[in-house]
Coordinates of N, CA, C and O in Angstrom, one line a residue:
M609 N -173.3 -38.8 34.2 CA -174.7 -38.6 35.1 C -174.3 -40.0 35.8 O -173.4 -41.0 35.7
E610 N -174.7 -40.2 36.9 CA -174.2 -41.3 37.9 C -175.8 -42.0 38.9 O -177.1 -41.2 38.6
T611 N -175.8 -43.4 38.6 CA -176.7 -43.4 39.4 C -175.6 -44.2 40.4 O -174.7 -44.9 41.1
M612 N -176.6 -44.4 41.9 CA -176.5 -45.1 43.2 C -177.4 -46.5 43.4 O -178.6 -46.0 43.8
A613 N -177.2 -47.2 44.1 CA -177.7 -48.0 44.7 C -177.7 -49.1 45.8 O -175.9 -48.4 45.9
Q614 N -177.6 -48.9 46.9 CA -177.4 -50.0 48.0 C -177.8 -50.8 48.1 O -178.4 -50.9 49.4
P615 N -177.2 -52.4 47.3 CA -178.0 -53.2 47.7 C -177.2 -53.9 49.2 O -176.3 -52.7 49.4
K616 N -177.7 -54.6 50.0 CA -177.1 -55.1 51.6 C -176.3 -55.7 51.6 O -175.2 -55.2 52.3
S617 N -175.2 -55.9 50.0 CA -174.5 -56.4 50.2 C -172.5 -55.2 49.8 O -171.8 -55.3 50.0
G618 N -173.4 -54.1 50.0 CA -172.2 -53.1 49.1 C -172.7 -52.3 48.0 O -174.1 -51.6 48.6
W619 N -172.5 -51.9 47.1 CA -172.2 -50.9 46.4 C -172.8 -50.6 45.3 O -172.0 -52.1 44.3
E620 N -173.7 -50.0 44.3 CA -173.4 -51.1 42.4 C -173.8 -49.1 42.1 O -174.7 -48.0 42.4
G621 N -173.0 -49.0 41.2 CA -173.6 -47.3 40.5 C -172.9 -47.6 39.0 O -172.5 -48.3 38.5
K622 N -173.5 -46.8 38.6 CA -172.7 -46.5 37.1 C -171.9 -45.0 36.6 O -173.1 -44.0 37.2
V623 N -171.1 -44.5 35.7 CA -170.9 -43.3 35.3 C -170.6 -43.5 33.7 O -170.4 -44.2 33.9
T624 N -170.7 -42.0 33.8 CA -171.2 -41.7 31.9 C -170.4 -40.8 31.1 O -170.4 -40.1 31.9
A625 N -169.2 -40.5 30.6 CA -168.6 -39.4 30.1 C -168.9 -39.5 28.4 O -169.1 -40.8 27.8
R626 N -169.7 -38.3 27.4 CA -169.5 -38.5 26.4 C -168.4 -38.1 25.4 O -167.5 -37.0 25.3
I627 N -168.5 -39.1 24.4 CA -167.1 -38.4 22.9 C -168.1 -38.0 22.5 O -169.5 -38.5 21.4
R628 N -168.5 -37.2 21.7 CA -168.7 -36.1 20.8 C -168.4 -36.7 19.5 O -167.7 -36.4 19.1
A629 N -169.0 -36.1 18.5 CA -168.6 -36.6 16.8 C -167.6 -37.8 16.9 O -166.4 -37.8 15.9
A630 N -167.6 -38.3 17.4 CA -167.0 -39.8 17.5 C -167.6 -41.4 17.3 O -168.4 -41.3 18.2
T631 N -167.9 -41.9 16.2 CA -168.7 -43.6 16.4 C -168.2 -43.9 17.6 O -167.3 -43.9 17.9
P632 N -169.2 -45.4 18.4 CA -169.0 -46.4 19.0 C -167.8 -47.1 18.3 O -167.4 -47.6 19.2
E633 N -168.0 -47.4 17.1 CA -167.1 -48.4 16.8 C -165.6 -47.0 16.3 O -164.1 -48.7 17.3
Q634 N -165.6 -46.7 16.5 CA -163.6 -45.7 16.5 C -163.7 -45.6 18.1 O -162.2 -45.8 18.4
A635 N -164.9 -45.0 18.6 CA -163.7 -44.7 20.2 C -163.5 -46.4 20.3 O -163.0 -46.7 21.7
W636 N -164.3 -47.7 20.4 CA -164.2 -49.2 21.1 C -162.8 -49.5 20.2 O -161.9 -50.3 20.9
S637 N -162.5 -49.1 19.2 CA -161.0 -49.2 18.3 C -159.9 -49.0 18.9 O -158.9 -49.6 18.9
L638 N -160.0 -48.0 20.0 CA -159.4 -47.3 20.9 C -159.3 -48.4 22.4 O -158.0 -48.7 22.4
L639 N -160.7 -48.5 22.8 CA -160.4 -48.5 24.3 C -160.3 -50.5 24.6 O -160.4 -50.8 25.9
K640 N -160.5 -50.9 22.9 CA -160.8 -52.5 23.2 C -160.0 -53.4 24.6 O -160.2 -54.3 24.9
G641 N -158.2 -52.9 24.4 CA -158.0 -53.8 24.9 C -157.7 -53.6 26.2 O -157.9 -52.7 26.9
F642 N -157.4 -54.9 26.9 CA -158.2 -54.6 28.2 C -156.7 -54.8 28.9 O -156.4 -54.5 29.8
C643 N -155.6 -54.6 28.3 CA -154.0 -54.1 28.9 C -153.2 -52.8 28.7 O -152.7 -53.0 28.6
S644 N -154.7 -52.2 28.1 CA -154.3 -51.2 28.3 C -154.2 -49.8 28.5 O -154.6 -48.6 27.8
L645 N -154.9 -50.6 29.4 CA -155.7 -48.9 30.5 C -154.5 -48.1 30.6 O -155.6 -46.7 30.9
H646 N -153.3 -47.8 30.7 CA -152.8 -47.0 31.3 C -152.8 -45.6 30.3 O -152.0 -44.8 30.5
R647 N -152.9 -46.2 28.6 CA -152.7 -45.2 27.5 C -154.7 -44.2 27.8 O -154.8 -43.0 26.9
W648 N -155.3 -45.3 28.3 CA -157.0 -44.4 28.7 C -156.8 -43.7 29.4 O -158.1 -41.9 30.6
V649 N -156.7 -43.8 30.9 CA -157.0 -43.4 32.4 C -155.6 -42.6 33.1 O -155.2 -43.4 33.2
P650 N -155.9 -41.6 33.4 CA -154.6 -40.4 33.7 C -154.2 -41.3 34.8 O -152.6 -41.0 34.7
S651 N -154.6 -41.4 36.0 CA -154.3 -42.3 37.4 C -153.7 -43.6 37.4 O -152.6 -43.6 38.1
V652 N -153.6 -44.3 36.0 CA -153.2 -46.0 35.5 C -151.6 -45.3 35.2 O -151.8 -44.9 34.1
R653 N -150.9 -45.7 35.6 CA -149.2 -45.1 34.9 C -148.6 -46.7 34.2 O -148.0 -46.1 33.2
T654 N -149.0 -47.7 34.4 CA -148.7 -49.1 33.5 C -149.7 -49.6 33.7 O -151.0 -49.9 35.2
C655 N -150.2 -50.9 33.2 CA -151.6 -51.7 32.6 C -149.8 -52.6 32.5 O -149.8 -52.8 31.1
H656 N -150.5 -53.8 32.9 CA -149.6 -54.6 31.7 C -150.5 -56.1 32.1 O -150.4 -56.8 33.4
K657 N -149.4 -57.3 31.1 CA -150.5 -58.3 30.6 C -149.8 -59.3 32.2 O -149.2 -59.4 31.7
L658 N -150.1 -60.2 33.0 CA -149.5 -60.8 33.6 C -150.4 -62.1 33.4 O -148.5 -63.5 33.3
E659 N -150.6 -62.4 33.0 CA -151.0 -64.6 32.2 C -152.7 -64.2 30.9 O -153.5 -62.9 31.2
G660 N -152.6 -65.5 30.3 CA -153.9 -65.4 29.8 C -152.6 -64.8 28.3 O -152.2 -63.7 28.5
V661 N -154.2 -64.3 28.0 CA -154.1 -63.5 25.9 C -154.7 -62.6 26.3 O -156.5 -63.1 26.8
D662 N -154.4 -61.4 26.1 CA -155.4 -59.8 26.1 C -156.5 -60.2 25.3 O -156.8 -60.5 23.9
G663 N -157.9 -59.7 26.4 CA -159.4 -59.8 24.8 C -159.9 -60.8 25.4 O -160.9 -61.1 24.7
Q664 N -158.6 -62.5 26.0 CA -159.9 -63.5 26.4 C -160.2 -63.3 28.1 O -159.4 -62.8 28.9
P665 N -161.4 -63.9 27.9 CA -161.8 -63.7 29.4 C -160.6 -65.4 30.2 O -159.9 -66.3 29.6
G666 N -160.4 -64.6 32.0 CA -159.4 -65.6 32.1 C -158.1 -64.6 32.0 O -156.9 -64.6 32.4
C667 N -157.6 -63.6 31.4 CA -156.5 -62.5 31.3 C -156.9 -62.2 32.2 O -158.1 -61.4 33.3
V668 N -155.5 -62.0 33.2 CA -155.3 -61.1 33.5 C -154.3 -59.8 34.0 O -153.4 -60.4 33.0
R669 N -155.0 -58.7 34.4 CA -153.6 -57.5 34.1 C -153.2 -57.1 35.6 O -154.3 -57.3 36.4
Y670 N -151.9 -56.2 35.4 CA -151.5 -55.5 36.4 C -151.8 -53.7 36.3 O -151.4 -53.4 35.5
C671 N -151.9 -53.8 37.0 CA -152.5 -51.7 36.6 C -151.6 -51.1 38.3 O -152.2 -51.4 39.3
G672 N -151.1 -50.5 38.2 CA -150.3 -49.2 38.7 C -150.0 -47.8 38.8 O -150.3 -47.5 37.2
G673 N -150.5 -46.9 39.6 CA -150.7 -45.4 39.7 C -150.2 -45.7 41.2 O -150.1 -45.2 42.1
P674 N -150.6 -43.4 41.2 CA -149.9 -43.5 42.4 C -150.6 -42.9 43.5 O -150.3 -42.9 44.4
L675 N -152.5 -42.7 43.1 CA -152.8 -42.9 43.8 C -153.2 -44.6 45.5 O -153.7 -45.2 44.3
N676 N -152.8 -44.1 46.5 CA -154.0 -45.4 47.3 C -154.1 -44.3 48.1 O -153.8 -44.6 49.8
R677 N -155.4 -44.6 48.0 CA -156.6 -43.9 49.3 C -156.8 -44.8 50.7 O -156.9 -43.9 51.6
S678 N -156.7 -46.0 50.6 CA -157.2 -46.4 51.3 C -155.6 -47.3 52.0 O -156.0 -46.9 53.6
D679 N -154.6 -46.9 51.9 CA -153.3 -46.6 52.4 C -152.3 -45.6 52.2 O -151.7 -46.2 50.9
P680 N -152.1 -44.5 52.6 CA -151.6 -43.5 52.1 C -150.0 -43.7 52.1 O -148.9 -42.8 51.9
T681 N -149.7 -44.3 53.0 CA -148.1 -44.9 53.7 C -147.9 -45.6 52.1 O -146.7 -45.3 51.7
Q682 N -148.4 -46.2 51.0 CA -147.9 -47.2 49.9 C -147.6 -45.9 49.1 O -148.6 -44.7 48.8
P683 N -146.6 -46.2 48.3 CA -146.2 -45.4 47.6 C -147.1 -45.1 46.3 O -147.0 -44.6 45.3
T684 N -147.5 -46.4 45.9 CA -148.7 -47.1 45.0 C -149.9 -47.8 45.2 O -149.4 -48.5 46.3
G685 N -150.7 -47.4 44.4 CA -151.9 -48.7 44.3 C -151.9 -49.0 43.3 O -151.4 -48.9 42.3
W686 N -152.2 -50.4 43.3 CA -152.2 -51.4 42.6 C -152.7 -52.2 42.8 O -153.4 -52.4 43.5
S687 N -153.4 -53.1 41.7 CA -154.7 -54.0 41.6 C -154.1 -55.1 39.7 O -154.0 -54.7 38.8
K688 N -154.8 -56.5 40.8 CA -154.6 -56.9 39.6 C -156.4 -57.5 39.5 O -156.7 -57.9 40.3
E689 N -155.9 -57.6 38.1 CA -158.0 -58.0 37.2 C -158.1 -58.8 36.3 O -157.3 -58.8 35.6
R690 N -159.2 -60.0 37.1 CA -159.2 -60.7 36.1 C -160.3 -59.9 34.9 O -161.3 -59.7 35.4
L691 N -160.5 -60.7 33.1 CA -161.2 -60.5 32.8 C -162.0 -61.4 32.3 O -162.0 -62.7 32.6
L692 N -163.4 -61.4 32.9 CA -164.6 -62.6 32.7 C -164.7 -62.4 32.1 O -165.7 -63.3 31.1
A693 N -165.1 -61.4 30.8 CA -166.0 -61.8 29.6 C -165.8 -60.0 28.1 O -164.9 -58.6 29.0
M694 N -165.7 -60.5 27.5 CA -165.4 -59.6 26.6 C -166.6 -60.3 25.1 O -166.5 -61.1 25.1
D695 N -167.3 -58.8 24.4 CA -168.2 -59.1 24.1 C -168.1 -57.3 23.0 O -168.8 -56.3 23.0
P696 N -167.7 -58.4 21.7 CA -166.7 -56.5 21.4 C -167.6 -56.3 19.9 O -168.1 -54.8 19.8
A697 N -169.4 -57.4 20.1 CA -170.4 -56.6 19.6 C -171.2 -56.1 19.7 O -171.3 -54.6 20.0
G698 N -171.0 -55.6 21.5 CA -171.5 -55.5 22.5 C -170.6 -54.0 22.4 O -171.0 -53.4 23.5
R699 N -169.4 -54.4 22.6 CA -168.5 -53.5 22.7 C -168.0 -53.2 24.4 O -168.3 -51.9 24.7
S700 N -168.4 -54.0 24.4 CA -167.6 -53.7 26.5 C -166.9 -54.8 26.8 O -166.9 -56.0 26.2
Y701 N -166.2 -55.0 28.1 CA -166.0 -56.1 29.0 C -166.2 -56.1 30.4 O -166.6 -54.7 31.1
T702 N -166.0 -57.4 31.4 CA -166.5 -57.1 32.3 C -164.9 -57.7 33.4 O -164.6 -59.0 32.8
Y703 N -164.8 -57.0 33.9 CA -163.3 -57.4 34.7 C -164.1 -57.9 36.5 O -165.2 -56.4 37.1
E704 N -162.9 -58.3 37.3 CA -163.4 -58.1 38.4 C -162.0 -57.8 39.3 O -159.9 -58.6 38.1
I705 N -161.7 -57.1 40.6 CA -160.2 -57.2 40.6 C -159.6 -58.3 42.0 O -161.1 -58.8 42.4
V706 N -158.7 -59.4 41.4 CA -158.5 -60.5 42.3 C -157.5 -60.1 43.2 O -157.4 -60.7 44.1
E707 N -156.9 -59.0 43.4 CA -156.0 -58.7 44.2 C -155.6 -57.2 44.4 O -155.6 -56.9 43.4
T708 N -155.3 -56.7 45.7 CA -154.9 -55.0 44.7 C -154.7 -54.2 46.9 O -154.7 -55.4 47.7
N709 N -153.8 -53.7 46.7 CA -153.2 -53.2 48.0 C -154.0 -51.9 48.5 O -154.2 -50.8 49.0
K710 N -155.4 -51.1 47.5 CA -156.3 -49.5 47.7 C -157.8 -50.1 48.4 O -158.6 -49.1 48.1
G711 N -157.5 -51.1 48.7 CA -158.9 -51.2 50.1 C -160.4 -51.7 49.6 O -161.2 -51.8 49.7
F712 N -160.4 -52.8 47.9 CA -161.4 -53.3 47.9 C -161.0 -55.0 48.8 O -160.2 -55.7 48.5
A713 N -162.3 -55.5 48.9 CA -162.9 -56.7 48.8 C -163.1 -57.3 48.1 O -162.9 -58.0 46.9
R714 N -164.1 -57.1 47.1 CA -165.4 -57.7 46.5 C -164.8 -56.3 45.0 O -165.8 -55.1 45.9
Y715 N -165.2 -56.4 43.9 CA -165.9 -54.9 43.3 C -165.5 -55.9 41.5 O -164.7 -56.7 41.2
R716 N -166.6 -55.6 41.0 CA -166.5 -56.1 39.2 C -167.6 -55.4 38.5 O -168.1 -54.4 39.6
A717 N -166.8 -54.7 37.7 CA -167.2 -53.3 36.5 C -167.4 -54.4 35.3 O -166.9 -54.9 34.9
T718 N -168.1 -53.1 34.4 CA -168.6 -53.5 32.9 C -167.8 -51.8 32.3 O -168.6 -51.2 33.1
F719 N -167.3 -52.6 31.8 CA -167.2 -50.9 30.9 C -167.9 -50.6 29.7 O -167.1 -51.4 28.9
A720 N -168.0 -50.0 29.5 CA -168.5 -49.9 27.4 C -168.4 -49.1 26.7 O -168.3 -47.7 27.1
V721 N -168.4 -48.8 25.9 CA -168.9 -48.1 24.9 C -170.2 -48.4 24.4 O -170.5 -48.9 23.7
A722 N -171.1 -46.6 24.2 CA -173.1 -47.3 24.1 C -173.0 -46.0 22.2 O -172.3 -45.3 22.9
P723 N -173.9 -45.9 22.3 CA -174.2 -44.3 21.0 C -174.9 -44.0 21.8 O -175.3 -44.0 22.8
D724 N -175.0 -42.5 21.7 CA -175.0 -41.4 22.6 C -176.4 -40.9 22.2 O -176.4 -40.4 20.8
P725 N -177.9 -40.8 23.0 CA -179.4 -41.2 22.5 C -178.8 -39.9 22.3 O -179.4 -39.1 21.3
G726 N -178.0 -38.5 22.8 CA -178.2 -37.3 22.8 C -177.5 -36.7 21.4 O -178.0 -35.4 21.2
C727 N -177.4 -37.4 20.1 CA -176.6 -37.1 19.5 C -177.0 -37.6 18.1 O -177.9 -38.3 18.0
A728 N -177.4 -36.4 16.8 CA -178.2 -36.6 15.7 C -177.5 -37.7 15.2 O -178.0 -38.2 13.9
A729 N -175.8 -37.6 15.1 CA -175.7 -38.7 14.4 C -175.1 -39.0 14.5 O -175.0 -39.8 15.0
E730 N -173.0 -38.6 15.1 CA -172.4 -39.3 15.8 C -172.4 -38.7 16.8 O -173.2 -38.5 17.3
G731 N -171.1 -40.1 17.8 CA -171.2 -39.9 18.7 C -171.4 -40.5 19.6 O -172.4 -42.1 19.8
C732 N -170.4 -41.1 20.6 CA -170.5 -42.8 21.8 C -170.7 -41.8 22.8 O -170.3 -40.5 23.1
C733 N -171.2 -42.6 23.9 CA -170.8 -41.9 25.3 C -169.7 -43.9 26.4 O -169.8 -44.8 25.6
L734 N -169.3 -43.5 27.0 CA -168.5 -44.9 27.9 C -169.4 -44.9 28.5 O -169.4 -43.9 29.2
V735 N -169.4 -45.8 29.5 CA -170.7 -46.4 30.4 C -169.4 -47.5 31.3 O -169.2 -48.7 31.1
W736 N -169.1 -47.1 31.9 CA -168.6 -47.1 34.0 C -169.4 -47.8 34.6 O -170.1 -47.1 35.3
S737 N -169.8 -49.2 34.8 CA -170.9 -49.5 36.1 C -170.1 -50.8 37.1 O -169.1 -51.5 36.6
F738 N -170.7 -50.5 37.5 CA -169.9 -51.4 39.2 C -171.0 -51.7 40.6 O -171.9 -52.1 40.3
A739 N -170.4 -52.7 40.9 CA -170.8 -53.4 41.8 C -169.2 -54.0 42.9 O -168.8 -54.7 42.2
A740 N -169.2 -53.4 43.8 CA -168.6 -53.3 45.1 C -169.0 -53.8 46.6 O -170.2 -52.5 46.6
D741 N -167.5 -54.4 47.6 CA -168.3 -53.6 48.4 C -168.2 -52.3 48.5 O -166.3 -52.2 48.6
P742 N -168.3 -52.1 50.4 CA -167.4 -50.5 50.3 C -166.0 -50.8 50.4 O -164.9 -51.8 51.1
V743 N -165.2 -50.1 49.8 CA -164.4 -49.8 50.1 C -163.5 -49.1 50.4 O -164.0 -47.8 51.3
K744 N -162.3 -49.3 51.8 CA -161.5 -49.2 52.7 C -161.5 -47.4 51.9 O -161.2 -47.6 51.3
G745 N -161.3 -46.4 53.1 CA -160.8 -44.7 53.1 C -161.8 -44.5 52.2 O -161.7 -43.0 52.0
W746 N -163.3 -44.7 51.4 CA -163.6 -43.9 50.5 C -164.9 -44.1 51.2 O -165.7 -44.9 51.8
T747 N -166.2 -43.3 50.4 CA -167.3 -43.1 51.2 C -168.2 -43.3 50.0 O -167.5 -42.9 48.3
Q748 N -169.1 -44.2 49.5 CA -169.5 -44.2 48.5 C -169.4 -43.3 47.3 O -169.4 -43.1 45.9
Q749 N -170.1 -42.0 47.4 CA -170.3 -40.3 47.0 C -168.9 -39.8 46.5 O -168.5 -40.0 45.1
E750 N -168.1 -40.4 47.4 CA -166.4 -39.8 46.5 C -165.9 -41.3 46.0 O -165.2 -40.5 44.6
F751 N -166.5 -42.3 46.0 CA -166.2 -42.9 45.0 C -166.2 -42.6 43.5 O -166.0 -42.4 42.7
V752 N -167.4 -43.2 43.7 CA -168.9 -42.5 42.5 C -167.9 -41.4 42.0 O -167.4 -41.1 40.2
A753 N -168.1 -39.6 43.0 CA -167.5 -39.3 41.9 C -165.4 -40.0 41.3 O -165.9 -39.4 40.4
Y754 N -165.0 -40.4 41.9 CA -163.4 -40.7 41.3 C -163.5 -41.0 39.9 O -163.3 -40.9 39.2
L755 N -164.7 -42.0 39.9 CA -165.0 -43.2 38.8 C -165.5 -41.8 37.4 O -165.1 -42.2 36.8
E756 N -166.4 -40.7 38.1 CA -166.6 -39.7 36.9 C -165.7 -39.0 36.7 O -165.7 -38.6 35.2
K757 N -164.7 -39.1 37.3 CA -163.1 -38.1 37.0 C -162.9 -38.9 35.7 O -162.0 -39.0 34.7
L758 N -162.5 -40.3 36.2 CA -161.7 -42.0 35.5 C -162.7 -41.5 34.1 O -161.9 -41.1 32.9
A759 N -164.0 -41.1 34.0 CA -164.3 -41.8 32.3 C -164.6 -40.3 31.9 O -163.9 -40.1 30.8
Q760 N -163.7 -39.4 32.5 CA -164.0 -38.0 31.8 C -163.0 -37.8 31.4 O -162.1 -37.3 30.2
G761 N -161.9 -38.3 32.0 CA -160.4 -39.0 31.6 C -160.4 -39.5 30.4 O -159.4 -38.8 29.7
V762 N -160.8 -40.6 30.4 CA -160.8 -42.3 29.4 C -161.6 -41.1 28.2 O -161.0 -40.8 27.0
A763 N -162.5 -40.1 28.2 CA -163.0 -39.9 26.8 C -162.7 -38.7 26.5 O -161.7 -38.7 25.3
E764 N -161.3 -37.4 27.1 CA -161.1 -37.3 26.8 C -159.6 -37.2 26.0 O -159.3 -36.9 25.2
R765 N -159.4 -38.8 26.8 CA -157.8 -39.1 26.5 C -158.4 -39.5 24.8 O -157.7 -40.0 23.3
V766 N -159.3 -40.6 24.5 CA -159.6 -40.7 23.7 C -159.8 -39.4 22.2 O -160.1 -39.9 20.8
E767 N -160.5 -38.2 22.7 CA -160.8 -37.4 21.2 C -159.6 -36.7 21.4 O -159.5 -36.3 20.0
A768 N -158.9 -36.8 22.4 CA -157.4 -36.4 22.2 C -156.6 -37.0 20.5 O -156.2 -36.9 19.8
E769 N -156.8 -38.8 21.1 CA -156.4 -39.4 19.5 C -156.9 -39.5 18.4 O -156.6 -39.2 17.3
I770 N -158.4 -39.1 19.0 CA -159.8 -38.9 17.3 C -158.6 -37.6 16.9 O -159.4 -37.0 15.3
G771 N -158.3 -36.3 17.4 CA -159.1 -35.1 17.2 C -159.9 -34.6 17.1 O -160.1 -33.5 16.4
L772 N -160.7 -33.8 18.1 CA -162.0 -33.8 18.5 C -161.9 -33.2 20.2 O -161.7 -33.5 20.4
G773 N -163.4 -32.5 20.2 CA -163.8 -31.9 21.4 C -164.2 -32.9 22.4 O -165.4 -33.9 22.2
V774 N -164.4 -32.5 24.2 CA -164.9 -34.0 24.6 C -166.0 -33.0 25.5 O -166.1 -31.4 25.8
A775 N -167.2 -33.6 25.7 CA -168.1 -32.8 27.0 C -168.4 -33.8 27.8 O -168.5 -35.7 27.5
S776 N -168.9 -33.2 28.9 CA -169.6 -34.1 29.3 C -170.5 -34.7 29.2 O -171.4 -34.3 28.7
A777 N -171.5 -36.2 29.7 CA -172.3 -36.4 29.5 C -173.6 -36.2 30.0 O -174.4 -35.6 29.1
E778 N -173.5 -34.8 30.7 CA -175.0 -34.3 30.9 C -174.7 -32.6 29.7 O -176.0 -31.6 29.9
G779 N -173.4 -32.3 29.6 CA -173.3 -31.2 28.9 C -173.7 -31.6 26.8 O -174.2 -30.8 26.6

């Protein structure tokens, strides 16, 4: 499920992917590492700490992968991202891009694991919300569709790790 708004200064949106039969705590235990994005997001080939302490506000990670839609002449798209807040009790973290070659000016996002209201017992949802200036080379709809694909890829990898099946948030 997606939501989008077009505030005066840019884009805002949220994408969700469902993980069935996994508690929020199980999923969070896998996803809480700020510098482990390469384990969960299929298009991220490398992710490592550049400075600070992983999981502590101020930590900066480097993420790189083969996609750079804003500049196809570059063989790698990369970002340096700063952790702004970590909320273990709320199973979420907020970060911002501080430097990139992917066409972003301002990008701030919150990645969260929440209980799935559609599940009677176990189940959770990955919720990725963002606020950004328009991104070079993308429409807002294309960007949201890309984030939906990323969130679904994360859900599938978590399910594979836990050994369960995955479904979209709408299904």
